[in-house]
JSON list of C-alpha atoms in Angstrom, two decimals:
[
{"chain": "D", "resi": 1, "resn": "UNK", "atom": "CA", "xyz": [-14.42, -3.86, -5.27]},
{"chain": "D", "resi": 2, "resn": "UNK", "atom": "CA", "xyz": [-11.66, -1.22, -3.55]},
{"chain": "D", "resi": 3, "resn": "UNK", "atom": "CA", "xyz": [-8.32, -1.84, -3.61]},
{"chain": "D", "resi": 4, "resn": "UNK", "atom": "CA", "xyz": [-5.70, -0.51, -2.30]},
{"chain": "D", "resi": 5, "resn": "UNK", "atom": "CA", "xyz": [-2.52, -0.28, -3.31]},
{"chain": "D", "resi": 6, "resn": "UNK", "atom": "CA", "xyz": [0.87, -0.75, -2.15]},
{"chain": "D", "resi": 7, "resn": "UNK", "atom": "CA", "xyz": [3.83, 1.30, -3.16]},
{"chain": "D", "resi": 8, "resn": "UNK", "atom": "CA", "xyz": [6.35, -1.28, -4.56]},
{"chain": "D", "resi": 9, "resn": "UNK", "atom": "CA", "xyz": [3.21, -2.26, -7.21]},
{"chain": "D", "resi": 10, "resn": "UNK", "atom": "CA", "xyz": [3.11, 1.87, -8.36]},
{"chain": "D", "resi": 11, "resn": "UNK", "atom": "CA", "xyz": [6.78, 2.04, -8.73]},
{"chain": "D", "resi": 12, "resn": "UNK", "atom": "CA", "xyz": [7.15, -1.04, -11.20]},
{"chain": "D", "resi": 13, "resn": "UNK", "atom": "CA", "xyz": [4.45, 0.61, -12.53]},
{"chain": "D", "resi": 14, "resn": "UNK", "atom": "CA", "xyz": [6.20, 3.74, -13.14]},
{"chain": "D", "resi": 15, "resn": "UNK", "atom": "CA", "xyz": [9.61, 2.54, -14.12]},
{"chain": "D", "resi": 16, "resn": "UNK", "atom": "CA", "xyz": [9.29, 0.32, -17.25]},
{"chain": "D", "resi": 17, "resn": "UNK", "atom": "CA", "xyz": [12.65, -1.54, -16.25]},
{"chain": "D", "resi": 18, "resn": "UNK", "atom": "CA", "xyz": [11.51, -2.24, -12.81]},
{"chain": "D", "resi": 19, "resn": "UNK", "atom": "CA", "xyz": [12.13, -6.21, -12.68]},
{"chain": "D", "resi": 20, "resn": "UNK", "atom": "CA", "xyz": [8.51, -6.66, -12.32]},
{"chain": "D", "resi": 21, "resn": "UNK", "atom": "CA", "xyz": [6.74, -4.08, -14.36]},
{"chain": "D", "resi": 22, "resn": "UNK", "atom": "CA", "xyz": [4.99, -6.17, -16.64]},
{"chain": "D", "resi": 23, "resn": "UNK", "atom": "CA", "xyz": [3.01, -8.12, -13.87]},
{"chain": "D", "resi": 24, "resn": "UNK", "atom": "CA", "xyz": [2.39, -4.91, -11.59]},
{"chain": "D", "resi": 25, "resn": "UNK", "atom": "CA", "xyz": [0.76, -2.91, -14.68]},
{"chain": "D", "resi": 26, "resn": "UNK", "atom": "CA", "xyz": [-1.15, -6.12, -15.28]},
{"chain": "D", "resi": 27, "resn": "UNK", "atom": "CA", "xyz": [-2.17, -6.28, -11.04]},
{"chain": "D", "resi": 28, "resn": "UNK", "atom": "CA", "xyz": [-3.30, -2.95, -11.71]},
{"chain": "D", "resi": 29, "resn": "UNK", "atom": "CA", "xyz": [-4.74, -2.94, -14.75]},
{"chain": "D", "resi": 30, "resn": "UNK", "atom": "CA", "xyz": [-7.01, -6.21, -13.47]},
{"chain": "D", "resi": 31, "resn": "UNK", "atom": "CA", "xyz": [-7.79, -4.42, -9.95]},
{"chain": "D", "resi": 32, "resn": "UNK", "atom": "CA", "xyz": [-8.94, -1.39, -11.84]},
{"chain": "D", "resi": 33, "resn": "UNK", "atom": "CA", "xyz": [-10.99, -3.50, -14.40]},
{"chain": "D", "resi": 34, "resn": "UNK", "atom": "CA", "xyz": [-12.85, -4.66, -10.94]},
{"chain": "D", "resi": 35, "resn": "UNK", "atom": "CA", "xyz": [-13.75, -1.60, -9.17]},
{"chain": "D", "resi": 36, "resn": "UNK", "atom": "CA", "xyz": [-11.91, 1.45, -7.10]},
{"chain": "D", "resi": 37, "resn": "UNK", "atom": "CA", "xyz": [-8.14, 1.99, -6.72]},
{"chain": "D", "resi": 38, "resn": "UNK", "atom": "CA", "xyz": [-7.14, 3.79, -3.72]},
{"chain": "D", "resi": 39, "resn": "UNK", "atom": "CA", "xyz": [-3.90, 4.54, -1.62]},
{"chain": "D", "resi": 40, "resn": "UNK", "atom": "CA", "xyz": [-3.07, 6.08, 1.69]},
{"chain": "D", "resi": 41, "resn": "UNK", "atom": "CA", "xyz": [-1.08, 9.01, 2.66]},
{"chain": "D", "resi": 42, "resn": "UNK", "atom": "CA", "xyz": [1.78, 6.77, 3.59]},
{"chain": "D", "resi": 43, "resn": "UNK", "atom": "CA", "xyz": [1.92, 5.42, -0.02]},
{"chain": "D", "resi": 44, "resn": "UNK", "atom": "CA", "xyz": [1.56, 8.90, -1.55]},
{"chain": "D", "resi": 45, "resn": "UNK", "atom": "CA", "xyz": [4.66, 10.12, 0.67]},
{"chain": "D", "resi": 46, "resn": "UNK", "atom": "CA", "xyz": [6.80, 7.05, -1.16]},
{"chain": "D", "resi": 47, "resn": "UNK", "atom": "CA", "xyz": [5.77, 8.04, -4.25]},
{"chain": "D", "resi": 48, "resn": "UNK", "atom": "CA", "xyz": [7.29, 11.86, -3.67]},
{"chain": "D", "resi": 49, "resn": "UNK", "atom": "CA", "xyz": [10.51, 10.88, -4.80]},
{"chain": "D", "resi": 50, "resn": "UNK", "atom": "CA", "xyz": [9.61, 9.20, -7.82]},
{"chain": "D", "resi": 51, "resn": "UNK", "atom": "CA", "xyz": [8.36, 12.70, -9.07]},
{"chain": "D", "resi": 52, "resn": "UNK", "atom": "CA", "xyz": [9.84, 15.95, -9.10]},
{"chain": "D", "resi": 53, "resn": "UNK", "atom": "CA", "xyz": [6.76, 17.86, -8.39]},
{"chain": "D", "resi": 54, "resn": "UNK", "atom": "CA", "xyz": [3.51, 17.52, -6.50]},
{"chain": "D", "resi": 55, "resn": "UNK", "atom": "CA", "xyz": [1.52, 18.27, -9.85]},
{"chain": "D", "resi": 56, "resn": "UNK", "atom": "CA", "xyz": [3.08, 15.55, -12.31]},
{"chain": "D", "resi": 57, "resn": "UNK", "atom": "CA", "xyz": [2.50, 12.78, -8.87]},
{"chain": "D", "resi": 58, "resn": "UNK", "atom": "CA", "xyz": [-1.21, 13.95, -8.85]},
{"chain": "D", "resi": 59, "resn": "UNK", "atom": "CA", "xyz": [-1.86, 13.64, -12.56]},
{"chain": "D", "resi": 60, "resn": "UNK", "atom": "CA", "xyz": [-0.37, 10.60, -12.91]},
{"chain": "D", "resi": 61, "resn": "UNK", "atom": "CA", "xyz": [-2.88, 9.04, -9.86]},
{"chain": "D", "resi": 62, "resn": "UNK", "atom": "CA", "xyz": [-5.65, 10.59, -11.39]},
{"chain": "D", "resi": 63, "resn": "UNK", "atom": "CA", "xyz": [-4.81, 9.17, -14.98]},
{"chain": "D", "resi": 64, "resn": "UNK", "atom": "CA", "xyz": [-4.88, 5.63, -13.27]},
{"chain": "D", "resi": 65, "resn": "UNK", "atom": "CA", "xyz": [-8.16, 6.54, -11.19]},
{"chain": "D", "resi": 66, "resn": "UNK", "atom": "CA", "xyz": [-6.40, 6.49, -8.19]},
{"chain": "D", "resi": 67, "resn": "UNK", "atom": "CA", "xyz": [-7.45, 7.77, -5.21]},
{"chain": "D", "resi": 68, "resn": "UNK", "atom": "CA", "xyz": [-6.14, 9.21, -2.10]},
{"chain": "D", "resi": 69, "resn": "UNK", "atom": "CA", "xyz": [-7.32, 8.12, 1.03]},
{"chain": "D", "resi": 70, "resn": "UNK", "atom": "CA", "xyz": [-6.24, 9.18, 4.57]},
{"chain": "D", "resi": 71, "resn": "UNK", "atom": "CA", "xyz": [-5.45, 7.55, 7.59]},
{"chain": "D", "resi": 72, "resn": "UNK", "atom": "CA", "xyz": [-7.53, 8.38, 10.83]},
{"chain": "D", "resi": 73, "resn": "UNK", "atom": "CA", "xyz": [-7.30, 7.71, 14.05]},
{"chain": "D", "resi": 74, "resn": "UNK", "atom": "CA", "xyz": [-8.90, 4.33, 13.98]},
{"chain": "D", "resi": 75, "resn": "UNK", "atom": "CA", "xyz": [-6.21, 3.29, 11.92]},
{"chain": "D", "resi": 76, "resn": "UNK", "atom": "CA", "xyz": [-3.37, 4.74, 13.48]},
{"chain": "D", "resi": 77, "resn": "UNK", "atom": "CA", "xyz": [-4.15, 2.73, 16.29]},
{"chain": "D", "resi": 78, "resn": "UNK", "atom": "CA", "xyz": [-4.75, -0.75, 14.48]},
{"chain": "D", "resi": 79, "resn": "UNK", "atom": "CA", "xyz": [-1.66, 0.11, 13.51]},
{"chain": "D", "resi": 80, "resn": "UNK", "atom": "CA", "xyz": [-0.01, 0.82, 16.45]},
{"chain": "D", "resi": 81, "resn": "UNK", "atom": "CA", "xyz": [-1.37, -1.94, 18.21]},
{"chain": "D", "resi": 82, "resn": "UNK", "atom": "CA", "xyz": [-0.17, -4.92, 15.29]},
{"chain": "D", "resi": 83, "resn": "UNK", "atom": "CA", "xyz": [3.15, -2.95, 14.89]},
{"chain": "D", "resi": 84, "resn": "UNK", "atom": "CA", "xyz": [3.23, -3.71, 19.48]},
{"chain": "D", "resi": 85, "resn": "UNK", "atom": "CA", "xyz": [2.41, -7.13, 19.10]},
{"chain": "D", "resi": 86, "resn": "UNK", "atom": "CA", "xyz": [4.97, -7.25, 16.46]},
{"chain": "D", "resi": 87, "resn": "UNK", "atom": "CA", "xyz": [8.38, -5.83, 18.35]},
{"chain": "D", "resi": 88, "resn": "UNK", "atom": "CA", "xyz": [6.73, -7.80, 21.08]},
{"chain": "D", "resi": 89, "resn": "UNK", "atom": "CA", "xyz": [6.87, -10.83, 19.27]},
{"chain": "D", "resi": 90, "resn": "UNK", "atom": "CA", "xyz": [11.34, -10.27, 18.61]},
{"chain": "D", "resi": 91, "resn": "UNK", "atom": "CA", "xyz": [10.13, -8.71, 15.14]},
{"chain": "D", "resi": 92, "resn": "UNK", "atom": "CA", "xyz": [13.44, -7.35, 13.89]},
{"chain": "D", "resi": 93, "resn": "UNK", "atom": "CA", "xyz": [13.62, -3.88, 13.01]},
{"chain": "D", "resi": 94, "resn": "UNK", "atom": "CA", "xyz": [13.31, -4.45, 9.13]},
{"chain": "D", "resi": 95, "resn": "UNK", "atom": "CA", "xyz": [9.73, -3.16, 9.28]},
{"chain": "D", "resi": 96, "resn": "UNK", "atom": "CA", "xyz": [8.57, -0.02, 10.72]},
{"chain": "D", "resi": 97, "resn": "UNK", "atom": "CA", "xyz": [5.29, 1.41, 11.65]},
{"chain": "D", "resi": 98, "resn": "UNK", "atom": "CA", "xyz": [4.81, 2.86, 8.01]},
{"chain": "D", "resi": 99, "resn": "UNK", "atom": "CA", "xyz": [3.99, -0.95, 7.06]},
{"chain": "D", "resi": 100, "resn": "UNK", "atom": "CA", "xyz": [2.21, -0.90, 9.76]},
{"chain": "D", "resi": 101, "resn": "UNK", "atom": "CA", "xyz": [-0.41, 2.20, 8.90]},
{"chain": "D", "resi": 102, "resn": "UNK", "atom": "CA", "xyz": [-0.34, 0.72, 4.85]},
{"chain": "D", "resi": 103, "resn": "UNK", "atom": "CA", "xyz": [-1.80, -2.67, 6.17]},
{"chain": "D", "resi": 104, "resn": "UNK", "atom": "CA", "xyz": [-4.25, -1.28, 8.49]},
{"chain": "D", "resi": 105, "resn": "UNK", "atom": "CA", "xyz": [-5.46, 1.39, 6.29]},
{"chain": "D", "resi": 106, "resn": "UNK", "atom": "CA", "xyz": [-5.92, -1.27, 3.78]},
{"chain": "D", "resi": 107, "resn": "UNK", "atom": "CA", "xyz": [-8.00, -3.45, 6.16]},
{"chain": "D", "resi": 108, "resn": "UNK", "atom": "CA", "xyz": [-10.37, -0.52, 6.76]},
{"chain": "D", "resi": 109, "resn": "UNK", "atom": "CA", "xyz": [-10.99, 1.33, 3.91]},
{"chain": "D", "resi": 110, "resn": "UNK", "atom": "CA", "xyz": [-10.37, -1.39, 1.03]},
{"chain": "D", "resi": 111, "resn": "UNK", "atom": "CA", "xyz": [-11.34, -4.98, 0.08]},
{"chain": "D", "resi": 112, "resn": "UNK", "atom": "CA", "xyz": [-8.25, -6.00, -1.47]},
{"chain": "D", "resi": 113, "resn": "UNK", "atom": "CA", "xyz": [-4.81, -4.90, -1.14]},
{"chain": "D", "resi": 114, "resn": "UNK", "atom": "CA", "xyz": [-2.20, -4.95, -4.04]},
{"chain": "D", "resi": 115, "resn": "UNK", "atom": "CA", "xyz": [1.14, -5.77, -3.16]},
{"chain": "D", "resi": 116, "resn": "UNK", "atom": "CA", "xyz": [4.55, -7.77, -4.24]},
{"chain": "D", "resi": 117, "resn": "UNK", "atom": "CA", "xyz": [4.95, -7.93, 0.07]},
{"chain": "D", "resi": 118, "resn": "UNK", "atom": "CA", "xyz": [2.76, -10.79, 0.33]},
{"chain": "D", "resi": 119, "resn": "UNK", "atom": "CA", "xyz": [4.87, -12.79, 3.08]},
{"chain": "D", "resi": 120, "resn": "UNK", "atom": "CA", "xyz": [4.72, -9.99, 5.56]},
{"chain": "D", "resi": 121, "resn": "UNK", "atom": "CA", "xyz": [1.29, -8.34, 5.04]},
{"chain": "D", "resi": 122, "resn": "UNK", "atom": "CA", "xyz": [0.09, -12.15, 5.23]},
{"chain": "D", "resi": 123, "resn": "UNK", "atom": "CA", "xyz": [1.59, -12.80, 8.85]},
{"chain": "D", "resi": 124, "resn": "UNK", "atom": "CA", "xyz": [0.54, -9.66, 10.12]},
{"chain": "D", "resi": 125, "resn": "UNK", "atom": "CA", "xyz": [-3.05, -8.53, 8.43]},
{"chain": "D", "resi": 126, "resn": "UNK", "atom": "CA", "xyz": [-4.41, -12.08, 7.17]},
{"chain": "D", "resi": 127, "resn": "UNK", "atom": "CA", "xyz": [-7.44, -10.62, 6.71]},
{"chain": "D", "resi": 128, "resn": "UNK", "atom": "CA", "xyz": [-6.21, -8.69, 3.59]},
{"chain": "D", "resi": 129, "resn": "UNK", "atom": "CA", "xyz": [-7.27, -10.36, 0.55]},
{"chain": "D", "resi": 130, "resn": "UNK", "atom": "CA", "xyz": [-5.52, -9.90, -2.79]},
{"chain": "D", "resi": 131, "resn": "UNK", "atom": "CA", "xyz": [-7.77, -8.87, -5.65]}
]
């Protein structure tokens, strides 16, 4: 099984106060036990300030066998087109098209998708499944 994997689940992960740490490093640990972890770009670019430097970031994906993924064009415009339908709808600007890319990346190139979001990747990719 892939997963991919959401950026509020990595930063519990690496900040062992985080209010839920224990239960993201156990997400993780359990998606990882099942198969593939995997992130997109968009993810990796949150990450950047967690780390000083692009080295220590990259080591500490590939200690936890995750991979990086990219978006395409495909999946810019999923994106796109449920981030439309969305502002269409009155959606408020809370959410940008960055949640946007992260849900439709993970409906193409995974088969689960880790995340503490739940509510909102529910409403607007319920085809995600969580692991």
């Amino acid at each position: 099984m892939i997963t991919s994997v959401d950026t509020n689940v990595l930063l519990d992960v690496f900040v062992s106060h985080a209010p839920h740490h224990a239960q993201s490093v156990e997400w993780l640990r359990s998606a990882y036990d099942r198969g593939t972890l995997l992130v997109c770009d968009i993810v990796y670019a949150e990450l950047v300030p967690a780390f000083g430097e692009r080295a220590a970031l990259d080591r500490v994906l590939q200690e936890l066998g995750i991979t990086l993924s990219p978006i395409n064009r495909d999946i810019a415009w999923e994106a796109g087109t449920r981030w439309m339908r969305y502002r269409r709808a009155g959606g408020p600007r809370k959410r940008i098209i960055t949640d946007f890319l992260i849900g439709a990346h993970a409906i193409t190139a995974a088969d689960a998708f880790l995340t503490r979001d739940r509510g909102f990747y529910t409403s607007y990719f319920p085809e995600l499944k969580s692991p």
